[in-house]
């Protein structure tokens, strides 16, 4: 009986965990689409898109920022693995205009 109750508590706890948004680098994009990416996104994705990883990438707790002329990255919180899907909530590009440059997205792994 105790094992059953403990199993139910652990299962229900994992079902109700809040999904935490994380940041991942998806690649470099030019005026005509991807020049290098680790996802199945050949064109620049937008909020709401779901992309699939083609290789493992770190998930981070914050997007990169330039501080004192040096790149500062968020801490690693986990990883996304080949074949896993990522739901995009926000897209950040390193350049303005028609050439996005390096692209980071905020969202969550869809399991």
PDB file of N, CA and C in Angstrom:
ATOM      1  N   UNK A   1       0.818  -1.192   0.000  1.00  0.00           N
ATOM      2  CA  UNK A   1       0.000   0.000   0.000  1.00  0.00           C
ATOM      3  C   UNK A   1       0.868   1.265   0.000  1.00  0.00           C
ATOM      4  N   UNK A   2       1.934   1.263   0.823  1.00  0.00           N
ATOM      5  CA  UNK A   2       2.811   2.437   0.882  1.00  0.00           C
ATOM      6  C   UNK A   2       3.486   2.674  -0.464  1.00  0.00           C
ATOM      7  N   UNK A   3       3.891   1.585  -1.154  1.00  0.00           N
ATOM      8  CA  UNK A   3       4.527   1.729  -2.457  1.00  0.00           C
ATOM      9  C   UNK A   3       3.552   2.335  -3.466  1.00  0.00           C
ATOM     10  N   UNK A   4       2.307   1.933  -3.416  1.00  0.00           N
ATOM     11  CA  UNK A   4       1.293   2.446  -4.335  1.00  0.00           C
ATOM     12  C   UNK A   4       1.074   3.934  -4.113  1.00  0.00           C
ATOM     13  N   UNK A   5       0.954   4.332  -2.858  1.00  0.00           N
ATOM     14  CA  UNK A   5       0.745   5.751  -2.537  1.00  0.00           C
ATOM     15  C   UNK A   5       1.955   6.575  -2.966  1.00  0.00           C
ATOM     16  N   UNK A   6       3.155   6.093  -2.669  1.00  0.00           N
ATOM     17  CA  UNK A   6       4.375   6.803  -3.042  1.00  0.00           C
ATOM     18  C   UNK A   6       4.470   6.934  -4.559  1.00  0.00           C
ATOM     19  N   UNK A   7       4.149   5.869  -5.283  1.00  0.00           N
ATOM     20  CA  UNK A   7       4.182   5.909  -6.748  1.00  0.00           C
ATOM     21  C   UNK A   7       3.197   6.938  -7.292  1.00  0.00           C
ATOM     22  N   UNK A   8       2.016   6.983  -6.715  1.00  0.00           N
ATOM     23  CA  UNK A   8       1.003   7.937  -7.167  1.00  0.00           C
ATOM     24  C   UNK A   8       1.441   9.371  -6.899  1.00  0.00           C
ATOM     25  N   UNK A   9       2.054   9.619  -5.749  1.00  0.00           N
ATOM     26  CA  UNK A   9       2.530  10.964  -5.406  1.00  0.00           C
ATOM     27  C   UNK A   9       3.622  11.398  -6.370  1.00  0.00           C
ATOM     28  N   UNK A  10       4.578  10.512  -6.654  1.00  0.00           N
ATOM     29  CA  UNK A  10       5.661  10.851  -7.568  1.00  0.00           C
ATOM     30  C   UNK A  10       5.149  11.089  -8.983  1.00  0.00           C
ATOM     31  N   UNK A  11       4.235  10.257  -9.452  1.00  0.00           N
ATOM     32  CA  UNK A  11       3.674  10.403 -10.782  1.00  0.00           C
ATOM     33  C   UNK A  11       2.881  11.697 -10.906  1.00  0.00           C
ATOM     34  N   UNK A  12       2.026  11.980  -9.939  1.00  0.00           N
ATOM     35  CA  UNK A  12       1.227  13.205 -10.022  1.00  0.00           C
ATOM     36  C   UNK A  12       2.105  14.434  -9.907  1.00  0.00           C
ATOM     37  N   UNK A  13       3.170  14.372  -9.134  1.00  0.00           N
ATOM     38  CA  UNK A  13       4.097  15.501  -9.034  1.00  0.00           C
ATOM     39  C   UNK A  13       4.773  15.787 -10.352  1.00  0.00           C
ATOM     40  N   UNK A  14       5.164  14.734 -11.091  1.00  0.00           N
ATOM     41  CA  UNK A  14       5.824  14.951 -12.373  1.00  0.00           C
ATOM     42  C   UNK A  14       4.837  15.434 -13.430  1.00  0.00           C
ATOM     43  N   UNK A  15       3.568  15.069 -13.323  1.00  0.00           N
ATOM     44  CA  UNK A  15       2.567  15.514 -14.290  1.00  0.00           C
ATOM     45  C   UNK A  15       2.226  16.984 -14.139  1.00  0.00           C
ATOM     46  N   UNK A  16       2.339  17.515 -12.928  1.00  0.00           N
ATOM     47  CA  UNK A  16       1.943  18.893 -12.683  1.00  0.00           C
ATOM     48  C   UNK A  16       3.110  19.865 -12.576  1.00  0.00           C
ATOM     49  N   UNK A  17       4.304  19.428 -12.958  1.00  0.00           N
ATOM     50  CA  UNK A  17       5.447  20.338 -12.924  1.00  0.00           C
ATOM     51  C   UNK A  17       5.245  21.442 -13.956  1.00  0.00           C
ATOM     52  N   UNK A  18       5.617  22.651 -13.592  1.00  0.00           N
ATOM     53  CA  UNK A  18       5.512  23.765 -14.532  1.00  0.00           C
ATOM     54  C   UNK A  18       6.580  23.614 -15.611  1.00  0.00           C
ATOM     55  N   UNK A  19       6.222  23.936 -16.827  1.00  0.00           N
ATOM     56  CA  UNK A  19       7.172  23.902 -17.926  1.00  0.00           C
ATOM     57  C   UNK A  19       7.993  25.178 -17.838  1.00  0.00           C
ATOM     58  N   UNK A  20       9.306  25.023 -17.776  1.00  0.00           N
ATOM     59  CA  UNK A  20      10.185  26.173 -17.649  1.00  0.00           C
ATOM     60  C   UNK A  20      10.752  26.538 -19.016  1.00  0.00           C
ATOM     61  N   UNK A  21      10.636  27.784 -19.388  1.00  0.00           N
ATOM     62  CA  UNK A  21      11.180  28.244 -20.659  1.00  0.00           C
ATOM     63  C   UNK A  21      12.705  28.276 -20.571  1.00  0.00           C
ATOM     64  N   UNK A  22      13.332  27.899 -21.671  1.00  0.00           N
ATOM     65  CA  UNK A  22      14.785  27.881 -21.739  1.00  0.00           C
ATOM     66  C   UNK A  22      15.223  28.444 -23.084  1.00  0.00           C
ATOM     67  N   UNK A  23      16.490  28.766 -23.181  1.00  0.00           N
ATOM     68  CA  UNK A  23      17.058  29.334 -24.395  1.00  0.00           C
ATOM     69  C   UNK A  23      17.960  28.321 -25.076  1.00  0.00           C
ATOM     70  N   UNK A  24      17.940  28.303 -26.406  1.00  0.00           N
ATOM     71  CA  UNK A  24      18.816  27.434 -27.172  1.00  0.00           C
ATOM     72  C   UNK A  24      19.259  28.175 -28.438  1.00  0.00           C
ATOM     73  N   UNK A  25      20.510  27.953 -28.809  1.00  0.00           N
ATOM     74  CA  UNK A  25      21.042  28.527 -30.050  1.00  0.00           C
ATOM     75  C   UNK A  25      20.604  27.632 -31.200  1.00  0.00           C
ATOM     76  N   UNK A  26      19.939  28.209 -32.210  1.00  0.00           N
ATOM     77  CA  UNK A  26      19.481  27.362 -33.306  1.00  0.00           C
ATOM     78  C   UNK A  26      20.323  27.480 -34.566  1.00  0.00           C
ATOM     79  N   UNK A  27      21.171  28.502 -34.667  1.00  0.00           N
ATOM     80  CA  UNK A  27      22.061  28.584 -35.809  1.00  0.00           C
ATOM     81  C   UNK A  27      22.199  29.973 -36.377  1.00  0.00           C
ATOM     82  N   UNK A  28      22.834  30.024 -37.546  1.00  0.00           N
ATOM     83  CA  UNK A  28      23.070  31.300 -38.226  1.00  0.00           C
ATOM     84  C   UNK A  28      22.186  31.366 -39.466  1.00  0.00           C
ATOM     85  N   UNK A  29      21.582  32.532 -39.663  1.00  0.00           N
ATOM     86  CA  UNK A  29      20.661  32.732 -40.775  1.00  0.00           C
ATOM     87  C   UNK A  29      21.077  33.943 -41.589  1.00  0.00           C
ATOM     88  N   UNK A  30      21.016  33.791 -42.905  1.00  0.00           N
ATOM     89  CA  UNK A  30      21.290  34.884 -43.830  1.00  0.00           C
ATOM     90  C   UNK A  30      19.995  35.373 -44.450  1.00  0.00           C
ATOM     91  N   UNK A  31      20.118  36.184 -45.473  1.00  0.00           N
ATOM     92  CA  UNK A  31      18.945  36.757 -46.135  1.00  0.00           C
ATOM     93  C   UNK A  31      18.059  35.689 -46.771  1.00  0.00           C
ATOM     94  N   UNK A  32      18.643  34.558 -47.174  1.00  0.00           N
ATOM     95  CA  UNK A  32      17.885  33.501 -47.858  1.00  0.00           C
ATOM     96  C   UNK A  32      17.612  32.285 -46.979  1.00  0.00           C
ATOM     97  N   UNK A  33      17.782  32.412 -45.682  1.00  0.00           N
ATOM     98  CA  UNK A  33      17.517  31.290 -44.786  1.00  0.00           C
ATOM     99  C   UNK A  33      18.763  30.832 -44.055  1.00  0.00           C
ATOM    100  N   UNK A  34      18.733  29.593 -43.615  1.00  0.00           N
ATOM    101  CA  UNK A  34      19.794  29.043 -42.777  1.00  0.00           C
ATOM    102  C   UNK A  34      21.117  28.905 -43.533  1.00  0.00           C
ATOM    103  N   UNK A  35      22.201  29.327 -42.879  1.00  0.00           N
ATOM    104  CA  UNK A  35      23.536  29.047 -43.392  1.00  0.00           C
ATOM    105  C   UNK A  35      24.185  27.952 -42.550  1.00  0.00           C
ATOM    106  N   UNK A  36      23.665  27.755 -41.342  1.00  0.00           N
ATOM    107  CA  UNK A  36      24.151  26.721 -40.436  1.00  0.00           C
ATOM    108  C   UNK A  36      23.144  26.574 -39.302  1.00  0.00           C
ATOM    109  N   UNK A  37      22.588  25.371 -39.113  1.00  0.00           N
ATOM    110  CA  UNK A  37      21.623  25.173 -38.043  1.00  0.00           C
ATOM    111  C   UNK A  37      21.697  23.747 -37.508  1.00  0.00           C
ATOM    112  N   UNK A  38      21.278  23.579 -36.276  1.00  0.00           N
ATOM    113  CA  UNK A  38      21.221  22.264 -35.631  1.00  0.00           C
ATOM    114  C   UNK A  38      19.774  21.809 -35.479  1.00  0.00           C
ATOM    115  N   UNK A  39      18.871  22.443 -36.228  1.00  0.00           N
ATOM    116  CA  UNK A  39      17.447  22.128 -36.167  1.00  0.00           C
ATOM    117  C   UNK A  39      16.893  22.015 -37.586  1.00  0.00           C
ATOM    118  N   UNK A  40      15.664  21.548 -37.710  1.00  0.00           N
ATOM    119  CA  UNK A  40      15.047  21.393 -39.023  1.00  0.00           C
ATOM    120  C   UNK A  40      14.384  22.685 -39.500  1.00  0.00           C
ATOM    121  N   UNK A  41      14.917  23.803 -39.113  1.00  0.00           N
ATOM    122  CA  UNK A  41      14.354  25.113 -39.464  1.00  0.00           C
ATOM    123  C   UNK A  41      15.244  25.775 -40.517  1.00  0.00           C
ATOM    124  N   UNK A  42      14.899  25.591 -41.784  1.00  0.00           N
ATOM    125  CA  UNK A  42      15.693  26.181 -42.860  1.00  0.00           C
ATOM    126  C   UNK A  42      15.408  27.673 -43.013  1.00  0.00           C
ATOM    127  N   UNK A  43      14.195  28.096 -42.682  1.00  0.00           N
ATOM    128  CA  UNK A  43      13.843  29.515 -42.674  1.00  0.00           C
ATOM    129  C   UNK A  43      13.774  29.988 -41.224  1.00  0.00           C
ATOM    130  N   UNK A  44      13.949  31.266 -41.018  1.00  0.00           N
ATOM    131  CA  UNK A  44      13.909  31.821 -39.673  1.00  0.00           C
ATOM    132  C   UNK A  44      12.564  31.498 -39.018  1.00  0.00           C
ATOM    133  N   UNK A  45      12.558  30.787 -37.884  1.00  0.00           N
ATOM    134  CA  UNK A  45      11.290  30.438 -37.237  1.00  0.00           C
ATOM    135  C   UNK A  45      10.653  31.645 -36.558  1.00  0.00           C
ATOM    136  N   UNK A  46       9.386  31.487 -36.220  1.00  0.00           N
ATOM    137  CA  UNK A  46       8.649  32.531 -35.519  1.00  0.00           C
ATOM    138  C   UNK A  46       7.994  31.924 -34.279  1.00  0.00           C
ATOM    139  N   UNK A  47       7.500  32.800 -33.420  1.00  0.00           N
ATOM    140  CA  UNK A  47       6.803  32.377 -32.208  1.00  0.00           C
ATOM    141  C   UNK A  47       5.690  31.385 -32.551  1.00  0.00           C
ATOM    142  N   UNK A  48       5.641  30.284 -31.811  1.00  0.00           N
ATOM    143  CA  UNK A  48       4.630  29.257 -32.026  1.00  0.00           C
ATOM    144  C   UNK A  48       5.101  28.085 -32.871  1.00  0.00           C
ATOM    145  N   UNK A  49       6.200  28.273 -33.616  1.00  0.00           N
ATOM    146  CA  UNK A  49       6.740  27.166 -34.410  1.00  0.00           C
ATOM    147  C   UNK A  49       7.276  26.065 -33.500  1.00  0.00           C
ATOM    148  N   UNK A  50       7.263  24.844 -34.004  1.00  0.00           N
ATOM    149  CA  UNK A  50       7.868  23.703 -33.319  1.00  0.00           C
ATOM    150  C   UNK A  50       8.954  23.181 -34.242  1.00  0.00           C
ATOM    151  N   UNK A  51      10.207  23.163 -33.748  1.00  0.00           N
ATOM    152  CA  UNK A  51      11.339  22.717 -34.556  1.00  0.00           C
ATOM    153  C   UNK A  51      11.928  21.459 -33.928  1.00  0.00           C
ATOM    154  N   UNK A  52      12.600  20.644 -34.750  1.00  0.00           N
ATOM    155  CA  UNK A  52      13.161  19.380 -34.277  1.00  0.00           C
ATOM    156  C   UNK A  52      14.695  19.461 -34.321  1.00  0.00           C
ATOM    157  N   UNK A  53      15.339  19.049 -33.225  1.00  0.00           N
ATOM    158  CA  UNK A  53      16.801  19.070 -33.133  1.00  0.00           C
ATOM    159  C   UNK A  53      17.416  17.983 -34.001  1.00  0.00           C
ATOM    160  N   UNK A  54      18.501  18.314 -34.694  1.00  0.00           N
ATOM    161  CA  UNK A  54      19.237  17.317 -35.466  1.00  0.00           C
ATOM    162  C   UNK A  54      20.528  16.912 -34.757  1.00  0.00           C
ATOM    163  N   UNK A  55      20.899  17.648 -33.720  1.00  0.00           N
ATOM    164  CA  UNK A  55      22.037  17.266 -32.878  1.00  0.00           C
ATOM    165  C   UNK A  55      21.800  17.798 -31.469  1.00  0.00           C
ATOM    166  N   UNK A  56      22.568  17.336 -30.513  1.00  0.00           N
ATOM    167  CA  UNK A  56      22.408  17.771 -29.122  1.00  0.00           C
ATOM    168  C   UNK A  56      22.873  19.217 -28.961  1.00  0.00           C
ATOM    169  N   UNK A  57      22.113  19.968 -28.160  1.00  0.00           N
ATOM    170  CA  UNK A  57      22.461  21.363 -27.880  1.00  0.00           C
ATOM    171  C   UNK A  57      22.170  21.657 -26.418  1.00  0.00           C
ATOM    172  N   UNK A  58      22.948  22.569 -25.832  1.00  0.00           N
ATOM    173  CA  UNK A  58      22.695  22.997 -24.451  1.00  0.00           C
ATOM    174  C   UNK A  58      21.458  23.877 -24.373  1.00  0.00           C
ATOM    175  N   UNK A  59      20.701  23.704 -23.305  1.00  0.00           N
ATOM    176  CA  UNK A  59      19.606  24.612 -22.962  1.00  0.00           C
ATOM    177  C   UNK A  59      20.134  25.537 -21.874  1.00  0.00           C
ATOM    178  N   UNK A  60      19.789  26.809 -21.947  1.00  0.00           N
ATOM    179  CA  UNK A  60      20.320  27.796 -21.004  1.00  0.00           C
ATOM    180  C   UNK A  60      19.194  28.568 -20.329  1.00  0.00           C
ATOM    181  N   UNK A  61      19.491  29.147 -19.164  1.00  0.00           N
ATOM    182  CA  UNK A  61      18.472  29.865 -18.398  1.00  0.00           C
ATOM    183  C   UNK A  61      18.315  31.327 -18.809  1.00  0.00           C
ATOM    184  N   UNK A  62      19.138  31.803 -19.744  1.00  0.00           N
ATOM    185  CA  UNK A  62      19.030  33.180 -20.213  1.00  0.00           C
ATOM    186  C   UNK A  62      19.657  33.278 -21.596  1.00  0.00           C
ATOM    187  N   UNK A  63      19.269  34.292 -22.333  1.00  0.00           N
ATOM    188  CA  UNK A  63      19.843  34.492 -23.656  1.00  0.00           C
ATOM    189  C   UNK A  63      21.210  35.158 -23.532  1.00  0.00           C
ATOM    190  N   UNK A  64      22.047  35.084 -24.564  1.00  0.00           N
ATOM    191  CA  UNK A  64      23.363  35.723 -24.489  1.00  0.00           C
ATOM    192  C   UNK A  64      23.238  37.241 -24.552  1.00  0.00           C
ATOM    193  N   UNK A  65      24.175  37.896 -23.913  1.00  0.00           N
ATOM    194  CA  UNK A  65      24.219  39.363 -23.914  1.00  0.00           C
ATOM    195  C   UNK A  65      25.678  39.803 -24.018  1.00  0.00           C
ATOM    196  N   UNK A  66      25.893  40.976 -24.579  1.00  0.00           N
ATOM    197  CA  UNK A  66      27.234  41.534 -24.624  1.00  0.00           C
ATOM    198  C   UNK A  66      27.397  42.410 -23.393  1.00  0.00           C
ATOM    199  N   UNK A  67      28.405  42.100 -22.595  1.00  0.00           N
ATOM    200  CA  UNK A  67      28.685  42.856 -21.375  1.00  0.00           C
ATOM    201  C   UNK A  67      30.178  43.157 -21.354  1.00  0.00           C
ATOM    202  N   UNK A  68      30.528  44.433 -21.282  1.00  0.00           N
ATOM    203  CA  UNK A  68      31.926  44.864 -21.314  1.00  0.00           C
ATOM    204  C   UNK A  68      32.638  44.320 -22.551  1.00  0.00           C
ATOM    205  N   UNK A  69      31.985  44.396 -23.684  1.00  0.00           N
ATOM    206  CA  UNK A  69      32.491  43.968 -24.982  1.00  0.00           C
ATOM    207  C   UNK A  69      32.798  42.470 -25.053  1.00  0.00           C
ATOM    208  N   UNK A  70      32.180  41.676 -24.167  1.00  0.00           N
ATOM    209  CA  UNK A  70      32.355  40.220 -24.164  1.00  0.00           C
ATOM    210  C   UNK A  70      30.990  39.555 -24.105  1.00  0.00           C
ATOM    211  N   UNK A  71      30.851  38.419 -24.790  1.00  0.00           N
ATOM    212  CA  UNK A  71      29.599  37.670 -24.734  1.00  0.00           C
ATOM    213  C   UNK A  71      29.460  37.004 -23.381  1.00  0.00           C
ATOM    214  N   UNK A  72      28.262  37.120 -22.823  1.00  0.00           N
ATOM    215  CA  UNK A  72      27.935  36.475 -21.548  1.00  0.00           C
ATOM    216  C   UNK A  72      26.732  35.564 -21.804  1.00  0.00           C
ATOM    217  N   UNK A  73      26.879  34.277 -21.478  1.00  0.00           N
ATOM    218  CA  UNK A  73      25.831  33.296 -21.737  1.00  0.00           C
ATOM    219  C   UNK A  73      25.127  32.906 -20.448  1.00  0.00           C
ATOM    220  N   UNK A  74      23.862  32.511 -20.574  1.00  0.00           N
ATOM    221  CA  UNK A  74      23.122  31.991 -19.430  1.00  0.00           C
ATOM    222  C   UNK A  74      23.702  30.645 -19.016  1.00  0.00           C
ATOM    223  N   UNK A  75      23.388  30.229 -17.811  1.00  0.00           N
ATOM    224  CA  UNK A  75      23.875  28.953 -17.305  1.00  0.00           C
ATOM    225  C   UNK A  75      23.183  27.780 -17.983  1.00  0.00           C
ATOM    226  N   UNK A  76      23.904  26.693 -18.148  1.00  0.00           N
ATOM    227  CA  UNK A  76      23.353  25.485 -18.760  1.00  0.00           C
ATOM    228  C   UNK A  76      22.382  24.826 -17.778  1.00  0.00           C
ATOM    229  N   UNK A  77      21.168  24.553 -18.259  1.00  0.00           N
ATOM    230  CA  UNK A  77      20.143  23.931 -17.420  1.00  0.00           C
ATOM    231  C   UNK A  77      19.806  22.511 -17.861  1.00  0.00           C
ATOM    232  N   UNK A  78      20.293  22.130 -19.023  1.00  0.00           N
ATOM    233  CA  UNK A  78      19.995  20.807 -19.555  1.00  0.00           C
ATOM    234  C   UNK A  78      20.410  20.736 -21.009  1.00  0.00           C
ATOM    235  N   UNK A  79      19.800  19.811 -21.737  1.00  0.00           N
ATOM    236  CA  UNK A  79      20.131  19.636 -23.148  1.00  0.00           C
ATOM    237  C   UNK A  79      18.895  19.197 -23.921  1.00  0.00           C
ATOM    238  N   UNK A  80      18.935  19.470 -25.209  1.00  0.00           N
ATOM    239  CA  UNK A  80      17.944  18.922 -26.130  1.00  0.00           C
ATOM    240  C   UNK A  80      18.716  17.941 -27.006  1.00  0.00           C
ATOM    241  N   UNK A  81      18.096  16.811 -27.324  1.00  0.00           N
ATOM    242  CA  UNK A  81      18.771  15.736 -28.033  1.00  0.00           C
ATOM    243  C   UNK A  81      18.177  15.539 -29.425  1.00  0.00           C
ATOM    244  N   UNK A  82      18.947  14.905 -30.335  1.00  0.00           N
ATOM    245  CA  UNK A  82      18.456  14.696 -31.695  1.00  0.00           C
ATOM    246  C   UNK A  82      17.063  14.054 -31.700  1.00  0.00           C
ATOM    247  N   UNK A  83      16.179  14.634 -32.510  1.00  0.00           N
ATOM    248  CA  UNK A  83      14.819  14.125 -32.639  1.00  0.00           C
ATOM    249  C   UNK A  83      13.818  14.786 -31.713  1.00  0.00           C
ATOM    250  N   UNK A  84      14.294  15.444 -30.644  1.00  0.00           N
ATOM    251  CA  UNK A  84      13.360  16.115 -29.728  1.00  0.00           C
ATOM    252  C   UNK A  84      12.862  17.409 -30.361  1.00  0.00           C
ATOM    253  N   UNK A  85      11.629  17.778 -29.990  1.00  0.00           N
ATOM    254  CA  UNK A  85      10.998  18.986 -30.521  1.00  0.00           C
ATOM    255  C   UNK A  85      11.089  20.122 -29.515  1.00  0.00           C
ATOM    256  N   UNK A  86      11.199  21.342 -30.042  1.00  0.00           N
ATOM    257  CA  UNK A  86      11.305  22.550 -29.227  1.00  0.00           C
ATOM    258  C   UNK A  86      10.219  23.517 -29.672  1.00  0.00           C
ATOM    259  N   UNK A  87       9.399  23.968 -28.719  1.00  0.00           N
ATOM    260  CA  UNK A  87       8.321  24.916 -29.003  1.00  0.00           C
ATOM    261  C   UNK A  87       8.855  26.329 -28.772  1.00  0.00           C
ATOM    262  N   UNK A  88       8.766  27.172 -29.781  1.00  0.00           N
ATOM    263  CA  UNK A  88       9.350  28.519 -29.720  1.00  0.00           C
ATOM    264  C   UNK A  88       8.357  29.533 -29.160  1.00  0.00           C
ATOM    265  N   UNK A  89       8.824  30.274 -28.152  1.00  0.00           N
ATOM    266  CA  UNK A  89       8.030  31.347 -27.553  1.00  0.00           C
ATOM    267  C   UNK A  89       8.572  32.734 -27.907  1.00  0.00           C
ATOM    268  N   UNK A  90       9.870  32.805 -28.236  1.00  0.00           N
ATOM    269  CA  UNK A  90      10.502  34.099 -28.551  1.00  0.00           C
ATOM    270  C   UNK A  90      11.722  33.847 -29.430  1.00  0.00           C
ATOM    271  N   UNK A  91      11.971  34.743 -30.375  1.00  0.00           N
ATOM    272  CA  UNK A  91      13.124  34.644 -31.271  1.00  0.00           C
ATOM    273  C   UNK A  91      13.973  35.898 -31.098  1.00  0.00           C
ATOM    274  N   UNK A  92      15.291  35.711 -30.924  1.00  0.00           N
ATOM    275  CA  UNK A  92      16.215  36.840 -30.793  1.00  0.00           C
ATOM    276  C   UNK A  92      17.321  36.668 -31.822  1.00  0.00           C
ATOM    277  N   UNK A  93      17.536  37.709 -32.639  1.00  0.00           N
ATOM    278  CA  UNK A  93      18.578  37.680 -33.667  1.00  0.00           C
ATOM    279  C   UNK A  93      19.713  38.618 -33.267  1.00  0.00           C
ATOM    280  N   UNK A  94      20.925  38.335 -33.790  1.00  0.00           N
ATOM    281  CA  UNK A  94      22.078  39.152 -33.414  1.00  0.00           C
ATOM    282  C   UNK A  94      22.240  40.389 -34.284  1.00  0.00           C
ATOM    283  N   UNK A  95      21.551  40.416 -35.434  1.00  0.00           N
ATOM    284  CA  UNK A  95      21.648  41.568 -36.329  1.00  0.00           C
ATOM    285  C   UNK A  95      20.253  42.022 -36.734  1.00  0.00           C
ATOM    286  N   UNK A  96      20.125  43.256 -37.088  1.00  0.00           N
ATOM    287  CA  UNK A  96      18.850  43.763 -37.584  1.00  0.00           C
ATOM    288  C   UNK A  96      18.819  43.699 -39.106  1.00  0.00           C
ATOM    289  N   UNK A  97      17.700  44.001 -39.671  1.00  0.00           N
ATOM    290  CA  UNK A  97      17.591  44.042 -41.124  1.00  0.00           C
ATOM    291  C   UNK A  97      17.294  42.684 -41.727  1.00  0.00           C
ATOM    292  N   UNK A  98      17.699  42.518 -42.985  1.00  0.00           N
ATOM    293  CA  UNK A  98      17.352  41.304 -43.727  1.00  0.00           C
ATOM    294  C   UNK A  98      18.269  40.121 -43.429  1.00  0.00           C
ATOM    295  N   UNK A  99      19.378  40.345 -42.727  1.00  0.00           N
ATOM    296  CA  UNK A  99      20.299  39.258 -42.372  1.00  0.00           C
ATOM    297  C   UNK A  99      20.276  39.088 -40.859  1.00  0.00           C
ATOM    298  N   UNK A 100      19.549  38.072 -40.368  1.00  0.00           N
ATOM    299  CA  UNK A 100      19.381  37.889 -38.919  1.00  0.00           C
ATOM    300  C   UNK A 100      20.672  37.583 -38.161  1.00  0.00           C
ATOM    301  N   UNK A 101      21.597  36.855 -38.785  1.00  0.00           N
ATOM    302  CA  UNK A 101      22.828  36.462 -38.102  1.00  0.00           C
ATOM    303  C   UNK A 101      22.590  35.282 -37.172  1.00  0.00           C
ATOM    304  N   UNK A 102      23.242  35.313 -36.008  1.00  0.00           N
ATOM    305  CA  UNK A 102      23.078  34.238 -35.025  1.00  0.00           C
ATOM    306  C   UNK A 102      21.698  34.357 -34.385  1.00  0.00           C
ATOM    307  N   UNK A 103      21.030  33.209 -34.228  1.00  0.00           N
ATOM    308  CA  UNK A 103      19.656  33.208 -33.737  1.00  0.00           C
ATOM    309  C   UNK A 103      19.523  32.315 -32.511  1.00  0.00           C
ATOM    310  N   UNK A 104      18.932  32.879 -31.459  1.00  0.00           N
ATOM    311  CA  UNK A 104      18.600  32.163 -30.231  1.00  0.00           C
ATOM    312  C   UNK A 104      17.089  32.177 -30.085  1.00  0.00           C
ATOM    313  N   UNK A 105      16.547  31.097 -29.536  1.00  0.00           N
ATOM    314  CA  UNK A 105      15.108  31.049 -29.289  1.00  0.00           C
ATOM    315  C   UNK A 105      14.834  30.645 -27.842  1.00  0.00           C
ATOM    316  N   UNK A 106      13.752  31.184 -27.323  1.00  0.00           N
ATOM    317  CA  UNK A 106      13.281  30.843 -25.988  1.00  0.00           C
ATOM    318  C   UNK A 106      12.050  29.962 -26.155  1.00  0.00           C
ATOM    319  N   UNK A 107      11.941  28.945 -25.318  1.00  0.00           N
ATOM    320  CA  UNK A 107      10.789  28.062 -25.371  1.00  0.00           C
ATOM    321  C   UNK A 107      10.988  26.871 -24.468  1.00  0.00           C
ATOM    322  N   UNK A 108      10.482  25.714 -24.898  1.00  0.00           N
ATOM    323  CA  UNK A 108      10.592  24.513 -24.076  1.00  0.00           C
ATOM    324  C   UNK A 108      10.601  23.262 -24.944  1.00  0.00           C
ATOM    325  N   UNK A 109      11.252  22.226 -24.408  1.00  0.00           N
ATOM    326  CA  UNK A 109      11.292  20.941 -25.097  1.00  0.00           C
ATOM    327  C   UNK A 109       9.928  20.297 -24.943  1.00  0.00           C
ATOM    328  N   UNK A 110       9.352  19.868 -26.053  1.00  0.00           N
ATOM    329  CA  UNK A 110       8.047  19.221 -26.040  1.00  0.00           C
ATOM    330  C   UNK A 110       8.272  17.719 -25.922  1.00  0.00           C
ATOM    331  N   UNK A 111       7.927  17.177 -24.770  1.00  0.00           N
ATOM    332  CA  UNK A 111       8.167  15.754 -24.520  1.00  0.00           C
ATOM    333  C   UNK A 111       6.889  14.966 -24.642  1.00  0.00           C
TER     334      UNK A 111
END
